[in-house]
C-alpha positions as a LaTeX table, in Angstrom:
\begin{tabular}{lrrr}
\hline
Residue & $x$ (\AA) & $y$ (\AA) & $z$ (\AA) \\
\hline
Unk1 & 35.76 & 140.19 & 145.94 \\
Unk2 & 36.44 & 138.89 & 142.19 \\
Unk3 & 34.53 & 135.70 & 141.10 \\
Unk4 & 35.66 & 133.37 & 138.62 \\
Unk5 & 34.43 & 133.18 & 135.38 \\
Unk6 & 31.12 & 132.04 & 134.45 \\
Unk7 & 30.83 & 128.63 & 134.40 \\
Unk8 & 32.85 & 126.63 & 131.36 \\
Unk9 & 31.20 & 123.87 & 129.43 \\
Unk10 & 34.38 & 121.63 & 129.40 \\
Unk11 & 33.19 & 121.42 & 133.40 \\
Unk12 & 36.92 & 121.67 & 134.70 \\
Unk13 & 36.10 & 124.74 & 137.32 \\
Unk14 & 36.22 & 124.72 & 140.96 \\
Unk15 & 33.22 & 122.97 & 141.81 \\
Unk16 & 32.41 & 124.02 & 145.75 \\
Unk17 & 31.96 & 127.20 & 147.13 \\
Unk18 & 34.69 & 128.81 & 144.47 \\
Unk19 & 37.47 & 126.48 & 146.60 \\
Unk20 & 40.57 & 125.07 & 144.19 \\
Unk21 & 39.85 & 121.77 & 144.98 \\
Unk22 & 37.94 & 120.47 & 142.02 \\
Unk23 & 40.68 & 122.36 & 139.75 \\
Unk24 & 43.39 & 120.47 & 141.41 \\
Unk25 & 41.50 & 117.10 & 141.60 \\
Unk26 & 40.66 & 117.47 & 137.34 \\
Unk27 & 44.67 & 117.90 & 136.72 \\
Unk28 & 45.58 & 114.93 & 139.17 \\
Unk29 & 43.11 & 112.72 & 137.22 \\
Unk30 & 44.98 & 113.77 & 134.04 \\
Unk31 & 48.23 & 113.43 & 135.58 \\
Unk32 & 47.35 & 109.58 & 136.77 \\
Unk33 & 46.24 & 109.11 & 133.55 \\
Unk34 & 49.30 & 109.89 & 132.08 \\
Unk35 & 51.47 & 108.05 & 134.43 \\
Unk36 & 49.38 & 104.76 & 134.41 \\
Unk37 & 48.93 & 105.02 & 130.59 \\
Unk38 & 52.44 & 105.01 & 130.36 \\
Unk39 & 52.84 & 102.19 & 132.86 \\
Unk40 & 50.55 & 100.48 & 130.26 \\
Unk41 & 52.23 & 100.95 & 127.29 \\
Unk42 & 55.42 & 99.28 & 128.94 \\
Unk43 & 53.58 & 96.51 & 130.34 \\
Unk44 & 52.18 & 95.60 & 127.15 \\
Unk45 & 55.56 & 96.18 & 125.33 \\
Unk46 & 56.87 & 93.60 & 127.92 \\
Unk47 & 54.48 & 91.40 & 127.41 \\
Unk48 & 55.32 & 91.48 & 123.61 \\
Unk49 & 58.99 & 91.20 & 123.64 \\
Unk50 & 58.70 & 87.99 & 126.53 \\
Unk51 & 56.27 & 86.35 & 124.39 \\
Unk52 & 58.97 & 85.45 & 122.03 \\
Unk53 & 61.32 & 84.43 & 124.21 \\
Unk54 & 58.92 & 80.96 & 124.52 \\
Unk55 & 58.64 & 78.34 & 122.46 \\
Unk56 & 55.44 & 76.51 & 124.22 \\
Unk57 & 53.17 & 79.09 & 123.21 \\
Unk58 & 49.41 & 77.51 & 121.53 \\
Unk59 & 48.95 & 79.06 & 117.85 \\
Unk60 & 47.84 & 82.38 & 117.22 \\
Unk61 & 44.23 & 82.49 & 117.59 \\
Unk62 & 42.33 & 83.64 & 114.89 \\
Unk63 & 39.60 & 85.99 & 114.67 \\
Unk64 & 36.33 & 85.10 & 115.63 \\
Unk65 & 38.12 & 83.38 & 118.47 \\
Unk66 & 37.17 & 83.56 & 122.50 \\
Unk67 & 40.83 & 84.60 & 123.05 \\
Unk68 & 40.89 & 87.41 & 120.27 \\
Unk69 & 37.08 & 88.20 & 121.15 \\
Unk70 & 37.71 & 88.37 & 124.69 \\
Unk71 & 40.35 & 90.66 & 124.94 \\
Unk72 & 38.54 & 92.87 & 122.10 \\
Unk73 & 35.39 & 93.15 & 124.00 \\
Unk74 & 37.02 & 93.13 & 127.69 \\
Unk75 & 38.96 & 96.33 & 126.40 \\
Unk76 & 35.62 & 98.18 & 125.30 \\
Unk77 & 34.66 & 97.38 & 128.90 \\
Unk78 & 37.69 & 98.32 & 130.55 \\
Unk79 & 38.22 & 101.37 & 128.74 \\
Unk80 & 34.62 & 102.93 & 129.93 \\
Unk81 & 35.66 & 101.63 & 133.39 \\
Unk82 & 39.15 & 103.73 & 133.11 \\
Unk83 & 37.13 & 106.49 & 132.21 \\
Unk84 & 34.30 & 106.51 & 134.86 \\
Unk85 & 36.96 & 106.00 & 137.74 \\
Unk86 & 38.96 & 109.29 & 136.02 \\
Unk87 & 35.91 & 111.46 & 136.72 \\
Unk88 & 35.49 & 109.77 & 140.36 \\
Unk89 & 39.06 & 110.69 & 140.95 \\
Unk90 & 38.32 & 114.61 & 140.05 \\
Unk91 & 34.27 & 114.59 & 141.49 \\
Unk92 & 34.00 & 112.30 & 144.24 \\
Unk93 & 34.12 & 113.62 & 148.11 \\
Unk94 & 34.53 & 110.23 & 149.82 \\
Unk95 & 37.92 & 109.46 & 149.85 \\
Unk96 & 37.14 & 105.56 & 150.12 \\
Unk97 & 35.46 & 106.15 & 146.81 \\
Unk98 & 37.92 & 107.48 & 145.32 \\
Unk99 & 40.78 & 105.30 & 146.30 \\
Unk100 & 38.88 & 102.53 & 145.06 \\
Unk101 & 38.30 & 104.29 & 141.52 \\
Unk102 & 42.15 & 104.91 & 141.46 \\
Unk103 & 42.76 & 101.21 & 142.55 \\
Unk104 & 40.11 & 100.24 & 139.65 \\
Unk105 & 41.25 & 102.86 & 136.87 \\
Unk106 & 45.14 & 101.38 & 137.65 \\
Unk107 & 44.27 & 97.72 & 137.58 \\
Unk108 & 42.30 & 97.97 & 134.73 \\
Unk109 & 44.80 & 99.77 & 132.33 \\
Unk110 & 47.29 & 97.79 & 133.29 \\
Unk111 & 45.06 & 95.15 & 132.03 \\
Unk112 & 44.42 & 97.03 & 128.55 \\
Unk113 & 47.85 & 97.28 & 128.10 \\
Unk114 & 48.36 & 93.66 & 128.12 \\
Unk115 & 45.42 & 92.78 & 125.96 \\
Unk116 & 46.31 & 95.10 & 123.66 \\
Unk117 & 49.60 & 93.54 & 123.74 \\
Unk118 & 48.12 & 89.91 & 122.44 \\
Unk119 & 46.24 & 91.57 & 119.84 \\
Unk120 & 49.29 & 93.10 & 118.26 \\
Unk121 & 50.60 & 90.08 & 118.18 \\
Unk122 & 48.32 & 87.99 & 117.00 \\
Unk123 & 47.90 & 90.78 & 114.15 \\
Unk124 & 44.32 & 91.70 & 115.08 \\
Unk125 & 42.47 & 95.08 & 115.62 \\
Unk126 & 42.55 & 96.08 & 119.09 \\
Unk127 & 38.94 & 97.01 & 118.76 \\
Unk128 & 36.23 & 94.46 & 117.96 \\
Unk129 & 34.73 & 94.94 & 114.49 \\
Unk130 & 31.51 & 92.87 & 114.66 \\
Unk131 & 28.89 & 92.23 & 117.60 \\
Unk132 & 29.80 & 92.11 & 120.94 \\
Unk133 & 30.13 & 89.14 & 122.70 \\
Unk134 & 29.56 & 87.05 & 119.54 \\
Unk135 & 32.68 & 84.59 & 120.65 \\
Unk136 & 30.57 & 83.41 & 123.45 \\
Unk137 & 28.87 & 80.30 & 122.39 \\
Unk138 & 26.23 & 78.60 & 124.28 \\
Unk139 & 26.08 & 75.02 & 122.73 \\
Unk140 & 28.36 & 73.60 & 120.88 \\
Unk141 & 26.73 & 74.76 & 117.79 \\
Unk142 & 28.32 & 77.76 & 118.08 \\
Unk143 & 25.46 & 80.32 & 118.20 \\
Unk144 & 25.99 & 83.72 & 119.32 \\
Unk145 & 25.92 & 84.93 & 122.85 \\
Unk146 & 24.76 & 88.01 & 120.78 \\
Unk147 & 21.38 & 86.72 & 119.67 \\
Unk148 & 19.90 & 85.84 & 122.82 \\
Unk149 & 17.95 & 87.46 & 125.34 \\
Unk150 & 19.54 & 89.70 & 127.84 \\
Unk151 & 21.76 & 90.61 & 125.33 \\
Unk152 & 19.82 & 93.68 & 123.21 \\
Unk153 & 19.79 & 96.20 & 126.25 \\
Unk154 & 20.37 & 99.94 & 127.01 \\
Unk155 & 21.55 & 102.47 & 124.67 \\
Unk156 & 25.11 & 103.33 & 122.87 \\
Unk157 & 28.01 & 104.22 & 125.32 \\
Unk158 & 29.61 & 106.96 & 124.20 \\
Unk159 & 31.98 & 106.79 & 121.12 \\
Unk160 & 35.24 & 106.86 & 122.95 \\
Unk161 & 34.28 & 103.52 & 124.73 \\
Unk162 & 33.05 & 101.13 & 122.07 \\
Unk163 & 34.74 & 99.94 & 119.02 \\
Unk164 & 33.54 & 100.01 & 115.36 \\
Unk165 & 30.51 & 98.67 & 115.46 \\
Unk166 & 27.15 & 100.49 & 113.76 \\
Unk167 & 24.18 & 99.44 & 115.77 \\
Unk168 & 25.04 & 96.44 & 117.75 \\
Unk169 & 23.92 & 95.77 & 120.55 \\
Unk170 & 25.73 & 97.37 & 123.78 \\
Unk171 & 27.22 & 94.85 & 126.16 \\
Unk172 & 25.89 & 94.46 & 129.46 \\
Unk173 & 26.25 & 97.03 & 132.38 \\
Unk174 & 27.81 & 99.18 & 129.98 \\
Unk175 & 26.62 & 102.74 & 130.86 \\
Unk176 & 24.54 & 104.81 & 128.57 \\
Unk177 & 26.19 & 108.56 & 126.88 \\
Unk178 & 23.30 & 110.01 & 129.90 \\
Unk179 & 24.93 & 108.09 & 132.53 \\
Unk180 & 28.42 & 109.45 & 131.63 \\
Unk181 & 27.00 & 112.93 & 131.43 \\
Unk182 & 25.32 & 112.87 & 134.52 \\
Unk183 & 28.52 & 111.25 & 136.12 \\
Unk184 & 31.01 & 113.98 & 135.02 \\
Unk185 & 28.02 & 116.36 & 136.42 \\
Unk186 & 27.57 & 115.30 & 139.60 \\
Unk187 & 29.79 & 115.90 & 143.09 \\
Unk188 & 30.29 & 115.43 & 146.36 \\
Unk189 & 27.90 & 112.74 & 147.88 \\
Unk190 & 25.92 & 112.55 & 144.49 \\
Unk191 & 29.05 & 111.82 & 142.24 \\
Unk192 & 30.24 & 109.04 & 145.16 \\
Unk193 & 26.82 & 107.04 & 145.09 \\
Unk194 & 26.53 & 107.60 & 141.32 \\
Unk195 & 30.17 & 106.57 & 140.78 \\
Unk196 & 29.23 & 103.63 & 142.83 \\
Unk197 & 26.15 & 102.51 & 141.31 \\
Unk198 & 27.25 & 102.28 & 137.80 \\
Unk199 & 30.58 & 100.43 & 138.39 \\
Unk200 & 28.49 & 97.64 & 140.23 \\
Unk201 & 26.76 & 97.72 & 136.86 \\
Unk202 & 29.76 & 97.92 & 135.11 \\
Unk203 & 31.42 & 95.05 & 137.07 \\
Unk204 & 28.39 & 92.97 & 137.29 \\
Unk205 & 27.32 & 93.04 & 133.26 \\
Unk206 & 30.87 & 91.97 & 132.41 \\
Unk207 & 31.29 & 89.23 & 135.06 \\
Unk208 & 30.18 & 86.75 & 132.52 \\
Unk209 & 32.52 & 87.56 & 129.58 \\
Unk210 & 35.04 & 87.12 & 132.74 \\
Unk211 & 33.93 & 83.91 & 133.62 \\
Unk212 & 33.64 & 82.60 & 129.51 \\
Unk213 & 36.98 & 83.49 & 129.07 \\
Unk214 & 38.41 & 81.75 & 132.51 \\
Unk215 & 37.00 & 78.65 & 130.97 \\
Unk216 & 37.50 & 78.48 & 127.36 \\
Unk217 & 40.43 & 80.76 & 126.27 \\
Unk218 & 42.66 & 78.94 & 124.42 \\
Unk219 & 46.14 & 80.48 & 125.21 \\
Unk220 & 46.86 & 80.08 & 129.33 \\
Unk221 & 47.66 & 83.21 & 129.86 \\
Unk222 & 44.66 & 84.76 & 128.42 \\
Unk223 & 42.79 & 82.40 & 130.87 \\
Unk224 & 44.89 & 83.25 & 133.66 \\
Unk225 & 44.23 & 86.79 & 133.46 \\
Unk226 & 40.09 & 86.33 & 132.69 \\
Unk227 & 39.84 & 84.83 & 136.01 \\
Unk228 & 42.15 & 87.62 & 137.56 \\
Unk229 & 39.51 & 90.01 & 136.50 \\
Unk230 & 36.94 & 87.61 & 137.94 \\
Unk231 & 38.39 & 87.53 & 141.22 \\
Unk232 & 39.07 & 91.19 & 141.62 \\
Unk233 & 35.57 & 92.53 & 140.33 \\
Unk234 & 34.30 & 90.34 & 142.47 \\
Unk235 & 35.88 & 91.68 & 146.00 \\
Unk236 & 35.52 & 95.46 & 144.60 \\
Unk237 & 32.32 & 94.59 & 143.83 \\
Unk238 & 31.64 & 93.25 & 147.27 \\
Unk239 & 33.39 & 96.56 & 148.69 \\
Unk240 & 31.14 & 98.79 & 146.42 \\
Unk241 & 27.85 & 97.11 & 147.28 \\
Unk242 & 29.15 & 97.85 & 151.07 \\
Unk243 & 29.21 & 101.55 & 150.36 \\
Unk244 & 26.18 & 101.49 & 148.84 \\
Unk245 & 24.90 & 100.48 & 151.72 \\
Unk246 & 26.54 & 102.52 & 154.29 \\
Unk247 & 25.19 & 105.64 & 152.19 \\
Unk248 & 21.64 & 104.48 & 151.71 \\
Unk249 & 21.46 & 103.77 & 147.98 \\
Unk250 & 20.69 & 100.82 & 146.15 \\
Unk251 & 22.64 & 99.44 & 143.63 \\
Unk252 & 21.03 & 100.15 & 139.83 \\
Unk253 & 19.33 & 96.63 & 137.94 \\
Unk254 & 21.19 & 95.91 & 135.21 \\
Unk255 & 20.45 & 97.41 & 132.02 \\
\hline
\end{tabular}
């Protein structure tokens, strides 16, 4: 009986017992991908063209703002969540795991497309060019969320999640390039609770930057949408902590 190749280091081969599922699961990630990404791109440019139609729009913000440094930093964040619940989609064997990944990986571009849609036009990089989290003040003399404690932690995500930056510090819950490897490694019940474990993370380390923006965006909508993400994260994260539990695992401290 012919076997299948020896195993390929872009990790897209069947995964159990030489069965086509993980081969079909891997080009139904990429297929959602494409779909929602597209979905995205016409949300955003939606978002664009209705934004002139109003005339009680607040100014532009400027850089260095909590509206333009919110949606800079939230899109890091999102984007490493988008990726994390790709792989879930392909790896994972529960399928309540993986309907929440595709519930989080839709929400969340969705939500990238219209961030990226203020940052166009507010003529600002769509990628945050300084430290993370620096927009969040805590007094009013405007130091850094950056500079305090809690904020130095864990190592660099991987380069397709985080913007320009050369040796900032990582945001919160962000997961490390050796979580992402070991993610796209693992399946079945592994690749669930490990899926599961650093979303919490995920969800929990950017709750904060959620809850800033809720209260001191400038521009309503960009306030609206913060506490969206606030109120979502925190149900999935209530649902994922339930899993958790149901499959004996703990969720991981934050890094």
């Amino acid at each position: 009986m012919a076997e299948s190749a020896g195993p390929d280091p872009t990790d897209v081969d069947p995964v159990a017992a030489g069965s086509g599922s993980g081969a079909r699961s891997q080009r139904t990630a990429l297929a959602v991908l494409g779909l929602i990404a597209a979905i995205a791109i016409g949300f955003g440019l939606g978002f664009l063209a209705n934004q002139f139609l109003h005339d009680d729009q607040p100014a532009t913000p400027a850089a260095g703002s909590v509206d333009v440094g919110f949606a800079q930093d939230m899109t890091v964040h999102h984007n490493q969540a988008v990726e994390m619940a790709a792989i879930s989609i392909a790896n994972a064997s529960d399928p309540m795991v993986r309907d929440l990944a595709y519930d989080i990986l839709t929400t969340q571009q969705n939500q990238i497309g219209q961030m990226t849609g203020w940052l166009s036009l507010w003529n600002q990089p769509l990628l945050p060019t300084g430290d993370y989290m620096a927009w969040m003040t805590s007094d009013a003399g405007g130091h850094g969320m950056s500079g305090h404690a809690g904020m130095d932690h864990g190592a660099a995500s991987s380069a397709t999640t985080t913007g320009s930056q050369s040796g900032s510090a990582t945001m919160p819950g962000m997961a490390s390039s050796e979580d992402m490897a070991a993610l796209r490694q693992a399946r079945g019940p592994a690749a669930d609770v490990l899926f599961l474990q650093l979303m919490l993370r995920h969800h929990q380390g950017g709750t904060p930057m959620m809850e800033y923006g809720a209260q001191h965006a400038e521009v309503p909508t960009v306030r609206a949408l913060a506490q969206t993400m606030v109120d979502t994260q925190q149900s999935e994260s209530t649902r994922m902590t339930q899993l958790l539990t149901e499959k004996g695992a703990a969720p991981l401290p934050m890094n």
